[in-house]
CSV table of C-alpha atoms and ligand atoms in Angstrom, one decimal:
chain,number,residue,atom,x,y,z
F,22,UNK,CA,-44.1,-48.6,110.6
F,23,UNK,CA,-42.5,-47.9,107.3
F,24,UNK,CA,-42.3,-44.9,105.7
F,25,UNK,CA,-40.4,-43.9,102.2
F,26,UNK,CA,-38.7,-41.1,101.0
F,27,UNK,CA,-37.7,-40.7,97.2
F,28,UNK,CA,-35.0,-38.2,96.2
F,29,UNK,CA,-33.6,-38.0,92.2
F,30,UNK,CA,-30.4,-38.6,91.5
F,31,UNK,CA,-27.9,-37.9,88.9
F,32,UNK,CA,-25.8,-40.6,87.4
F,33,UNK,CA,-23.2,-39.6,84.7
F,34,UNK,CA,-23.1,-41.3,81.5
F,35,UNK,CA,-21.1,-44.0,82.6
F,36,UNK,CA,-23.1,-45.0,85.3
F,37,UNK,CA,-26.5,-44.2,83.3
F,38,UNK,CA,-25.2,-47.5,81.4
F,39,UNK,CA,-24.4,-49.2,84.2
F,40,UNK,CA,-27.8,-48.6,86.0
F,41,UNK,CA,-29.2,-49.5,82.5
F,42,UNK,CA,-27.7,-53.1,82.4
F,43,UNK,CA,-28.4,-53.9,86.0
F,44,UNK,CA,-32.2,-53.2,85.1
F,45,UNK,CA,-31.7,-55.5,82.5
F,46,UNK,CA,-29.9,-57.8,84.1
F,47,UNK,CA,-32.4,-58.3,86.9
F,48,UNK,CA,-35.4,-58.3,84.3
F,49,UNK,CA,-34.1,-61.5,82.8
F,50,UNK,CA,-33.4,-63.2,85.9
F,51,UNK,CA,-37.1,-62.2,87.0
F,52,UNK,CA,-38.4,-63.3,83.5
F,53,UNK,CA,-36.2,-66.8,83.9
F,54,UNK,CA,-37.5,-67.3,87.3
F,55,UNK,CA,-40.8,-66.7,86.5
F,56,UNK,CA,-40.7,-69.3,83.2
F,57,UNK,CA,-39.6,-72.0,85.4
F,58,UNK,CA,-42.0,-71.3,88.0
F,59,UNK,CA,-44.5,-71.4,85.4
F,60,UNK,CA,-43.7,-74.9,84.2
F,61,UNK,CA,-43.5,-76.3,87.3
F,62,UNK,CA,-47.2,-74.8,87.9
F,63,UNK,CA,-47.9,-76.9,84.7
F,64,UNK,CA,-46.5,-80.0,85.2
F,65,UNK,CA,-48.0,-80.0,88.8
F,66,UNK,CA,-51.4,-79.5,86.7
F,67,UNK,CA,-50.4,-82.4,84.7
F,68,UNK,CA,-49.6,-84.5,87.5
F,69,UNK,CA,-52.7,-83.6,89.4
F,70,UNK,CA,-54.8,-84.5,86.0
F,71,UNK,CA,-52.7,-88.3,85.0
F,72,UNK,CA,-50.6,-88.6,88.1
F,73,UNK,CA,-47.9,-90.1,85.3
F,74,UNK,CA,-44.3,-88.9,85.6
F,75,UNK,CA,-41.9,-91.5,84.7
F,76,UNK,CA,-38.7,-89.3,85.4
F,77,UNK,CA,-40.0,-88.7,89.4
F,78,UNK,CA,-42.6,-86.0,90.5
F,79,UNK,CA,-42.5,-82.7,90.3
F,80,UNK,CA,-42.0,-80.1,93.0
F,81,UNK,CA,-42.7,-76.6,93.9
F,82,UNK,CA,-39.7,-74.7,93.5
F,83,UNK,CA,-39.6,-71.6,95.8
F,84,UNK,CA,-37.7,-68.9,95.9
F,85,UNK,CA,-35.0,-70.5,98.2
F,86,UNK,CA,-34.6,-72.8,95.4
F,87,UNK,CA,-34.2,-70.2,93.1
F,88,UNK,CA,-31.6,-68.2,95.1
F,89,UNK,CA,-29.9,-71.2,95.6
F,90,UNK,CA,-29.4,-72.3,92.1
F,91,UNK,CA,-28.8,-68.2,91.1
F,92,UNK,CA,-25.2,-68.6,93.3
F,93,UNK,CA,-24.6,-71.8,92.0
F,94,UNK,CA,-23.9,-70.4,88.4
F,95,UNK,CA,-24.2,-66.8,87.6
F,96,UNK,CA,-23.6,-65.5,84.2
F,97,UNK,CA,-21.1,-63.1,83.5
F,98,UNK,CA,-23.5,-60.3,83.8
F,99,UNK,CA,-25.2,-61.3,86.8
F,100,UNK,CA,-21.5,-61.4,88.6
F,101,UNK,CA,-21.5,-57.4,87.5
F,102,UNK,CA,-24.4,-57.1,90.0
F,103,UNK,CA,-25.1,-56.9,93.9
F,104,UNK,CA,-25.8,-60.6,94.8
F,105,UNK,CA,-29.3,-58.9,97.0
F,106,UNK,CA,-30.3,-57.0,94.0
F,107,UNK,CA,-30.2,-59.9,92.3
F,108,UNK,CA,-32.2,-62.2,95.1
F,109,UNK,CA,-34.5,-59.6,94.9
F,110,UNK,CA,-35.9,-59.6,91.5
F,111,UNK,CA,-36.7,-63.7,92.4
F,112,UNK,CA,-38.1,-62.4,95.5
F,113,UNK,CA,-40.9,-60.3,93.4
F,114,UNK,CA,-41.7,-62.9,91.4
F,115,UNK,CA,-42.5,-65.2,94.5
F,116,UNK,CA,-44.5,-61.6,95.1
F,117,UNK,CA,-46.6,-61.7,92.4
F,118,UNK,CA,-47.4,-65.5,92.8
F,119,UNK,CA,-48.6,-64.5,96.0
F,120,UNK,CA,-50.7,-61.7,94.7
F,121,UNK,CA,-51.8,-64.0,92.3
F,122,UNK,CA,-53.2,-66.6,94.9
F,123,UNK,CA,-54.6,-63.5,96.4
F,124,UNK,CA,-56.4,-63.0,93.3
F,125,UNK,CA,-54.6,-60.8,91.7
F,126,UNK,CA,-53.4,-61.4,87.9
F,127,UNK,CA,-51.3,-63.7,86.7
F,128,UNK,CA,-47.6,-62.8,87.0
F,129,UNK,CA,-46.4,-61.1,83.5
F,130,UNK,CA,-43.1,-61.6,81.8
F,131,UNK,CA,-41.9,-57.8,82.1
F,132,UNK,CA,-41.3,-55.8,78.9
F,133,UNK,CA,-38.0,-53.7,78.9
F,134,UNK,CA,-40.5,-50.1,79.0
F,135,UNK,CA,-41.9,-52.2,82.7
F,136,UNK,CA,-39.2,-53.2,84.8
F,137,UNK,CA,-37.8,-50.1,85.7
F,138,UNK,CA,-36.5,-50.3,89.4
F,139,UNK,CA,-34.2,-52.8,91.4
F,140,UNK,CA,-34.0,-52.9,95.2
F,141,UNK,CA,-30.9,-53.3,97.5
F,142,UNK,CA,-33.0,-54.8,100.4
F,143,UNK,CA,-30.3,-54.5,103.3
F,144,UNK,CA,-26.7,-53.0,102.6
F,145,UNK,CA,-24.5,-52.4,99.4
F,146,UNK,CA,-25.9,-48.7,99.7
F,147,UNK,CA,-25.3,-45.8,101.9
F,148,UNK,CA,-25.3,-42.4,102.1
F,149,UNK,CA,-22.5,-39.7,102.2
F,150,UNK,CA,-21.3,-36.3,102.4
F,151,UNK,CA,-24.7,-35.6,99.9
F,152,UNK,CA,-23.4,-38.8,97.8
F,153,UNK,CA,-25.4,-41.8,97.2
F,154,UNK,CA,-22.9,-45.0,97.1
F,155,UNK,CA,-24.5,-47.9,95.4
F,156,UNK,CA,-22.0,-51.5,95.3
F,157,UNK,CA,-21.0,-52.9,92.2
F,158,UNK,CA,-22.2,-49.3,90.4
F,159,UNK,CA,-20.4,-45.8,91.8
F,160,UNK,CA,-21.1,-42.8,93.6
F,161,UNK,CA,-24.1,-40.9,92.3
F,162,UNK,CA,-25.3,-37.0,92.8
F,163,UNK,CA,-28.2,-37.1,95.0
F,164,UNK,CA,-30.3,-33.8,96.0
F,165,UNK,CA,-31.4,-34.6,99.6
F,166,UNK,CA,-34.5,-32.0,99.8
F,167,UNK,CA,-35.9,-33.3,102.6
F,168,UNK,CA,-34.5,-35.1,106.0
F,169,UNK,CA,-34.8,-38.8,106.0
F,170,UNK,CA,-36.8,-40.3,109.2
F,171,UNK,CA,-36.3,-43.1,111.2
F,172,UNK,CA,-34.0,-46.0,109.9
F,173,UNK,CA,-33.5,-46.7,106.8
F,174,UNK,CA,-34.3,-50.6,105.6
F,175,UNK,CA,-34.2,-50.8,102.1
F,176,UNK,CA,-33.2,-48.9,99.1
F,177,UNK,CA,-34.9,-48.8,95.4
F,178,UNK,CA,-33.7,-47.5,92.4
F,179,UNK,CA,-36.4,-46.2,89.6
F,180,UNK,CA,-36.3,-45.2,86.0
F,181,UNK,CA,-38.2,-43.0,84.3
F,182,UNK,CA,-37.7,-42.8,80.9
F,183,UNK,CA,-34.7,-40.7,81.2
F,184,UNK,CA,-34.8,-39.4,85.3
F,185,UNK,CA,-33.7,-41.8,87.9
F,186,UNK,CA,-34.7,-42.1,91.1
F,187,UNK,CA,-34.0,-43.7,94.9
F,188,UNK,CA,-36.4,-44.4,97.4
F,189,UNK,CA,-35.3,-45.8,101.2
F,190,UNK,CA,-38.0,-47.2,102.8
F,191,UNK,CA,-37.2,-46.3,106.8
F,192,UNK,CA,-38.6,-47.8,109.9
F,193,UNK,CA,-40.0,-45.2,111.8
F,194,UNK,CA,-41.9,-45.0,115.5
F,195,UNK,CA,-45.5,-45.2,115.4
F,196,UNK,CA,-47.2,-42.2,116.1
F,197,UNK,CA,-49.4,-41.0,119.1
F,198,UNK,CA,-53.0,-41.7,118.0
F,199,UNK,CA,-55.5,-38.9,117.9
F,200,UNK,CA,-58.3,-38.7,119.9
F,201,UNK,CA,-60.8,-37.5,117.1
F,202,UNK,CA,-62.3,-34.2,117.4
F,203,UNK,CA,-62.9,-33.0,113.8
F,204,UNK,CA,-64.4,-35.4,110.9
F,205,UNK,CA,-65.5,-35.3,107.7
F,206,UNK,CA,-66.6,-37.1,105.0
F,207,UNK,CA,-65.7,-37.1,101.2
F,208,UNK,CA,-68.2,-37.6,97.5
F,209,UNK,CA,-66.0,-38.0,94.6
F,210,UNK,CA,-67.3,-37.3,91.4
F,211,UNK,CA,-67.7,-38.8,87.9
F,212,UNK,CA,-66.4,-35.0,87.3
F,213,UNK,CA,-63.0,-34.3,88.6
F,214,UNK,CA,-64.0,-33.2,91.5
F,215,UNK,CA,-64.3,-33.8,95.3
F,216,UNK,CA,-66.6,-32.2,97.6
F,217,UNK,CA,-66.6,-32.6,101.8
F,218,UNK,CA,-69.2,-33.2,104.2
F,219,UNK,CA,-68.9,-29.3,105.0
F,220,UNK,CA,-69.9,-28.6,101.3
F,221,UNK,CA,-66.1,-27.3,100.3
F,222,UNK,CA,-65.0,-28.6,96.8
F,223,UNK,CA,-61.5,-29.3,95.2
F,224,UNK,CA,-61.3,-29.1,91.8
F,225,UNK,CA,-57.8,-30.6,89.9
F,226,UNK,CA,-56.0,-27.4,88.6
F,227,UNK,CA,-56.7,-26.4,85.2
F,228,UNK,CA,-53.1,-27.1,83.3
F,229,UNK,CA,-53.9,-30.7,84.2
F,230,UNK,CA,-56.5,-30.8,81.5
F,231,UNK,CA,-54.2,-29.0,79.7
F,232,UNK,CA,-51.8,-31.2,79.6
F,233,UNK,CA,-54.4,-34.1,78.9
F,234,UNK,CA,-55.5,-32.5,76.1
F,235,UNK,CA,-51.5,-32.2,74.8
F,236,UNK,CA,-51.3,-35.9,75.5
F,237,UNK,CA,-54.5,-36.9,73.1
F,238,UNK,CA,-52.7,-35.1,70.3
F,239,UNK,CA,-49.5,-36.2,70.5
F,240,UNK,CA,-51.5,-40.0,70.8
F,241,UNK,CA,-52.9,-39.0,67.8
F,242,UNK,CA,-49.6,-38.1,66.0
F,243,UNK,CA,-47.9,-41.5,67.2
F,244,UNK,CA,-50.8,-43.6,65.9
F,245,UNK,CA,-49.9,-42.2,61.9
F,246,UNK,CA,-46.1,-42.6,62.3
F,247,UNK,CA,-45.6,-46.3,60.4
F,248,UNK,CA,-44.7,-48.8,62.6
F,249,UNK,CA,-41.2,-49.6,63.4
F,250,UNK,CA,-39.9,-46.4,61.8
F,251,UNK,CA,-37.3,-44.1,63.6
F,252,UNK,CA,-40.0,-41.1,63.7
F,253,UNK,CA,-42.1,-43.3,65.9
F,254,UNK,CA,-39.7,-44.4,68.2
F,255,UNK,CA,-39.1,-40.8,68.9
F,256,UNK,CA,-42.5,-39.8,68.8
F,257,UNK,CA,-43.4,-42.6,71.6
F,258,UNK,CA,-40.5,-40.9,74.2
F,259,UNK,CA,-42.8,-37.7,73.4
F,260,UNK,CA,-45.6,-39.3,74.6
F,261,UNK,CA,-43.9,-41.0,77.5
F,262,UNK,CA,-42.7,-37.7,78.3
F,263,UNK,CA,-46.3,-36.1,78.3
F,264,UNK,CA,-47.7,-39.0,80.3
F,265,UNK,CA,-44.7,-38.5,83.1
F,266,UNK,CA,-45.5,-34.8,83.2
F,267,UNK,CA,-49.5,-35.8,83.9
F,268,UNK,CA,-48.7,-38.6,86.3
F,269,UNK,CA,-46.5,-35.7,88.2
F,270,UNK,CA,-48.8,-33.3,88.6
F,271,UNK,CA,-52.0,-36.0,89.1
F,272,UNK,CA,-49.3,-36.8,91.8
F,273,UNK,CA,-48.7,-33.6,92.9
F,274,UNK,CA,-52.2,-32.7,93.2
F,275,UNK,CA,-53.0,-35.6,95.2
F,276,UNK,CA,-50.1,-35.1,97.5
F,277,UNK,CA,-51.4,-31.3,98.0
F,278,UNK,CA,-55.1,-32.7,99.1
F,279,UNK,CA,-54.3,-35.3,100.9
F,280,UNK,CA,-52.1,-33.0,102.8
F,281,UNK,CA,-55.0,-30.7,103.2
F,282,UNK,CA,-57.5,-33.0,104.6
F,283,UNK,CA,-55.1,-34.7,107.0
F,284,UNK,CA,-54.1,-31.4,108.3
F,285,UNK,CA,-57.1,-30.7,108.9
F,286,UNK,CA,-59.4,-33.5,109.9
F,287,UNK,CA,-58.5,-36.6,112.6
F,288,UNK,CA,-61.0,-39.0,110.5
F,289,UNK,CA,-61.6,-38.7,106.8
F,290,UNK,CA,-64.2,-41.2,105.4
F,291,UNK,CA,-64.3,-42.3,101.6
F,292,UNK,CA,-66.5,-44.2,99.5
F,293,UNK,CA,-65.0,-47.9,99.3
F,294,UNK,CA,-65.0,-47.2,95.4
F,295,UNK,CA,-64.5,-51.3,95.0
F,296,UNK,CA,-67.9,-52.0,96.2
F,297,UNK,CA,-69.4,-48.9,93.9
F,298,UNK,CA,-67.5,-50.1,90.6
F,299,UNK,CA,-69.2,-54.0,91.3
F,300,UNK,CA,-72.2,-52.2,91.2
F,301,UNK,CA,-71.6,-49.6,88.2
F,302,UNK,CA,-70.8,-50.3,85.1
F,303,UNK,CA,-67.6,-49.0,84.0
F,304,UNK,CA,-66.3,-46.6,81.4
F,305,UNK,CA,-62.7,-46.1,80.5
F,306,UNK,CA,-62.7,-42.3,81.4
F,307,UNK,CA,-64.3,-43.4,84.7
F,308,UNK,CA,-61.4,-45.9,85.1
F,309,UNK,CA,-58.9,-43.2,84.5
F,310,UNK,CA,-60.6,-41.0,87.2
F,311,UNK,CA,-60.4,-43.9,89.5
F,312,UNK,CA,-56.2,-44.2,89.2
F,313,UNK,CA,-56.9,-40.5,90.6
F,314,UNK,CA,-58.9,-41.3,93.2
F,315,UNK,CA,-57.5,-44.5,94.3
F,316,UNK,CA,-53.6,-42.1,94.2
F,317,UNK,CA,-56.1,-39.6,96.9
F,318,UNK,CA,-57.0,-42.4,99.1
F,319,UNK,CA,-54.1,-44.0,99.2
F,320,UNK,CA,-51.7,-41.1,100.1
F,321,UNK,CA,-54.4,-40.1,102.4
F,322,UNK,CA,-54.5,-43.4,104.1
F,323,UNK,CA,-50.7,-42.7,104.5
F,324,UNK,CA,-50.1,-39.8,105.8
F,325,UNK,CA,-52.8,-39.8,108.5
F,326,UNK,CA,-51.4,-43.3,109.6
F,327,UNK,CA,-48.2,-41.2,109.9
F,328,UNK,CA,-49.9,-38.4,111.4
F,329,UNK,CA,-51.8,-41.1,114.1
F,330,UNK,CA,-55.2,-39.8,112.3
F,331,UNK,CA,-57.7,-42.1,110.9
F,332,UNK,CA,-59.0,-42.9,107.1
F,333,UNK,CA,-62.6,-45.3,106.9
F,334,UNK,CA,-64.2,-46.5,104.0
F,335,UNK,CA,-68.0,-46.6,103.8
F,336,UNK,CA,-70.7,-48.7,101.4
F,337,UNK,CA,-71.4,-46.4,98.8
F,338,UNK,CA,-75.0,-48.1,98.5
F,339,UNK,CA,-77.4,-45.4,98.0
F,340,UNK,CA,-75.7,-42.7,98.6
F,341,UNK,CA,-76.9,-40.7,95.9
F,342,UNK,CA,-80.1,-41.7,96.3
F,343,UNK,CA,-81.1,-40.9,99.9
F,344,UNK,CA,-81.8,-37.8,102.1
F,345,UNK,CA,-80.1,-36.8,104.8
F,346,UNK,CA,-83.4,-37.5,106.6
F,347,UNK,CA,-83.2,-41.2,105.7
F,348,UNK,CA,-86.1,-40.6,102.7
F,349,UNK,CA,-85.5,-42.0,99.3
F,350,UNK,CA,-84.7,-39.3,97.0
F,351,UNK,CA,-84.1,-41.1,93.1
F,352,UNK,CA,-81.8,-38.8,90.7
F,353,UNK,CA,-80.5,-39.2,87.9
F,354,UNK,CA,-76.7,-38.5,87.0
F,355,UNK,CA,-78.2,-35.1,85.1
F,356,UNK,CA,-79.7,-33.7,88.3
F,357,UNK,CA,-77.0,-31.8,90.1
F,358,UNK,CA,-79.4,-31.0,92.8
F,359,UNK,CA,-81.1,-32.3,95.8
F,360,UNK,CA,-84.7,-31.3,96.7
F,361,UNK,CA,-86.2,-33.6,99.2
F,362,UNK,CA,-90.2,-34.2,99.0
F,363,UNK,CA,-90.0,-35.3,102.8
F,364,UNK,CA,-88.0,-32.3,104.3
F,365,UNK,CA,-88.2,-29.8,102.0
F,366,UNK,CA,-84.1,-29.8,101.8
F,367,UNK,CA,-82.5,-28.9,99.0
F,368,UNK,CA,-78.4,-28.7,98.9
F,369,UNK,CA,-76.3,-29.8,95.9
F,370,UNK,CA,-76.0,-33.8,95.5
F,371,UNK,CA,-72.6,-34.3,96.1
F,372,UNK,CA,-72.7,-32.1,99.3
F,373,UNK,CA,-75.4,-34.5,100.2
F,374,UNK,CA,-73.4,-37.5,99.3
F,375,UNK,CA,-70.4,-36.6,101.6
F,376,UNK,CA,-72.6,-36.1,104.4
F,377,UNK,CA,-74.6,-39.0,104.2
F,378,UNK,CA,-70.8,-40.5,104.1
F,379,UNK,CA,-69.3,-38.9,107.0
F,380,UNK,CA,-72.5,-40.0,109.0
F,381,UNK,CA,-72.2,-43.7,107.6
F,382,UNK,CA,-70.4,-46.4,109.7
F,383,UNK,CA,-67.4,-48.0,108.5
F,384,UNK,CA,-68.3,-51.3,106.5
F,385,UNK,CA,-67.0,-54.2,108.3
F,386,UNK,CA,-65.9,-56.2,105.1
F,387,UNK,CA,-62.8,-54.9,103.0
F,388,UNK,CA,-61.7,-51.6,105.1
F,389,UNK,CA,-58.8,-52.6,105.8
F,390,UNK,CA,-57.3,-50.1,103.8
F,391,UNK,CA,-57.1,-49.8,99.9
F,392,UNK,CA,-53.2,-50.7,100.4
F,393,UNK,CA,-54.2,-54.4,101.3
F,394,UNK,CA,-57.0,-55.0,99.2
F,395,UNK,CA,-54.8,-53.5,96.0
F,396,UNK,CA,-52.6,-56.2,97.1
F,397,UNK,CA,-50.1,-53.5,97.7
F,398,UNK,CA,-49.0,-52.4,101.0
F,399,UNK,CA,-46.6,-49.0,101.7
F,400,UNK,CA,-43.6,-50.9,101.7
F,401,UNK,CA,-44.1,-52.6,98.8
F,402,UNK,CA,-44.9,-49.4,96.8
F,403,UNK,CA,-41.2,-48.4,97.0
F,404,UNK,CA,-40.0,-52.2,96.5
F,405,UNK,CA,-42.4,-54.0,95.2
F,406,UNK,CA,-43.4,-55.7,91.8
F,407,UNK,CA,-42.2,-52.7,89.2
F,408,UNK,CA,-45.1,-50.1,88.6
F,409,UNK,CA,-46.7,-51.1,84.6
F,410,UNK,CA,-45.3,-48.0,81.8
F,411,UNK,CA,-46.6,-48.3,78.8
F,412,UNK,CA,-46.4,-46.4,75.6
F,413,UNK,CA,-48.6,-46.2,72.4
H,502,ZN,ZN1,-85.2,-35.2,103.5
């Protein structure tokens, strides 16, 4: 299985610009490859509509094509760059086509605030004496604190805003599974919060809000600046910056609970939160807390696949509605507490919940993991199509 590790690294100026122009480099090739893709889509539509195409009919070009043509006649800039990192950027838009047919959004030209990481997908990289050695760019500072695992397969380079970063995606052993002895099942709330089967709760920490609050002012500020004036270019790195420091520490929190319940649990059930938003109507701030959630699952999922543990997903259906002794107990969102006509139990609802999750079997449609239904697996995390940053 795969696993990635991401370190930061330090370019100097020099290479900053270098790393720079191979980002951009590989953007236009992926926008290029993804406009002639996009006509060929059309003209098949065309020909599938009239069937008239005097100069011949036309094909599906695939990404063999495209690779094939790229050698054929690179441009100046493209020569500057690592013939693989280049393959690659055609190789993720043949990634989101797939994703697309796998219905999944229609593949995007990328903006120059989202492409923001090229991969070298088999050599041109390698590690030395604490030194990162990338082809066709240098010898970058890298702070290694953590030991890399297994083999490693690929390696990405990120931006963010102003910090770069490298991720190798290894090929490690799969792990011994488990044999499960402790379980537990998990409610998360509209409210930040999560609770457990066992009636624990985890609540984000508090700078978090802080720093969400921060970010709704400085919003604010950007939104007067006039458009296309220095101040507001300036202003939206601000708010970039505030945005990185909340994805970081959503990021870090997640990491830290995930950790928690793998450590301590061999299967952790969720709520498959697709089949719950079908149902519910949604809200922005309810989309926002479901980045969060979907960020818990996910590194959740993870980690106890590393570990050998096991992560379910369960129908939410009813969940909030039922007793632990099967009876129907209607609340509405204000009622914070249980009290069951038929029992006489009363317990807080979201304690209830996670119980009535831990206790519910698996649904068989759609639990293949929130990776594959996101259309994003582990590997592709670290590899994959670049990761939307948007500003203002
Ligand atoms: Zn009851």
């Amino acid at each position: 299985m795969r696993k990635t590790f991401q370190f930061r690294i330090y370019p100097g100026r020099k290479q900053e610009v270098v790393l720079n122009r191979t980002l951009s480099t590989c953007r236009h090739l992926y926008n290029d490859s993804l406009a002639e893709r996009k006509r060929q889509a059309e003209l098949n539509k065309l020909r599938k509509q009239f069937d008239i195409f005097p100069w011949g009919k036309p094909e599906w070009i695939n990404k063999y094509d495209q690779m094939l043509d790229l050698t054929a006649s690179k441009t100046p800039y493209q020569k500057e760059v690592f013939s693989q990192v280049l393959q690659d950027a055609i190789k993720r838009v043949d990634k989101s086509f797939k994703n697309f047919f796998n219905g999944f959004g229609y593949p995007r030209f990328q903006g120059r605030d989202r492409y923001n990481s090229f991969t070298y997908p088999q050599s041109g990289f390698e590690l030395k004496d604490g030194k990162l050695i990338l082809s066709k760019i240098g010898t970058i500072k890298i702070i290694l604190h953590r030991e890399i695992e297994g083999i490693i397969k690929t390696c990405t380079i990120k931006r963010d805003i102003d910090h770069w970063y490298v991720s190798f995606s290894c090929e490690i052993d799969n792990p011994v599974l488990v044999e499960i002895k402790t379980k537990t099942g998990i409610d998360v709330g509209l409210i930040d919060l999560i609770t457990l089967s066992n009636g624990e709760q985890i609540e984000p920490p508090k700078f978090l809000r802080k720093s969400e609050d921060n970010l709704i002012h400085k919003q604010k500020r950007l939104s007067r600046k006039k458009k296309g004036s220095e101040k507001r270019s300036k202003q939206r790195i601000i708010v970039a910056k505030v945005h990185r420091r909340i994805r970081n520490q959503r990021k870090d929190f997640a990491h830290k609970t995930s950790r928690m319940l793998v450590d301590n649990y061999d299967l952790i059930k969720f709520e498959d939160l697709q089949i719950k938003n079908m149902v519910q109507n949604h809200h922005l701030a309810k989309s926002i807390s479901d980045a969060g959630w979907y960020q818990l699952m996910n590194f959740t999922e993870y980690k106890a696949a590393y570990a050998g543990k096991f992560v379910e997903f369960v129908n939410p259906a009813g969940t909030s509605q039922t007793c632990i002794c099967g009876f129907h107990v209607p609340k509405k969102l204000s009622e914070r507490i249980h009290r069951c006509p038929s029992c006489g139990l009363v317990m807080g609802r979201d304690h209830v919940s996670a119980i009535l999750i831990e206790n519910r079997p698996s649904c068989t449609v759609g639990t293949t993991g929130i990776n594959d239904r996101q259309g994003l697996s582990i590997e592709s995390r670290c590899s994959g199509t670049p990761k939307p940053f948007r500003v203002g």
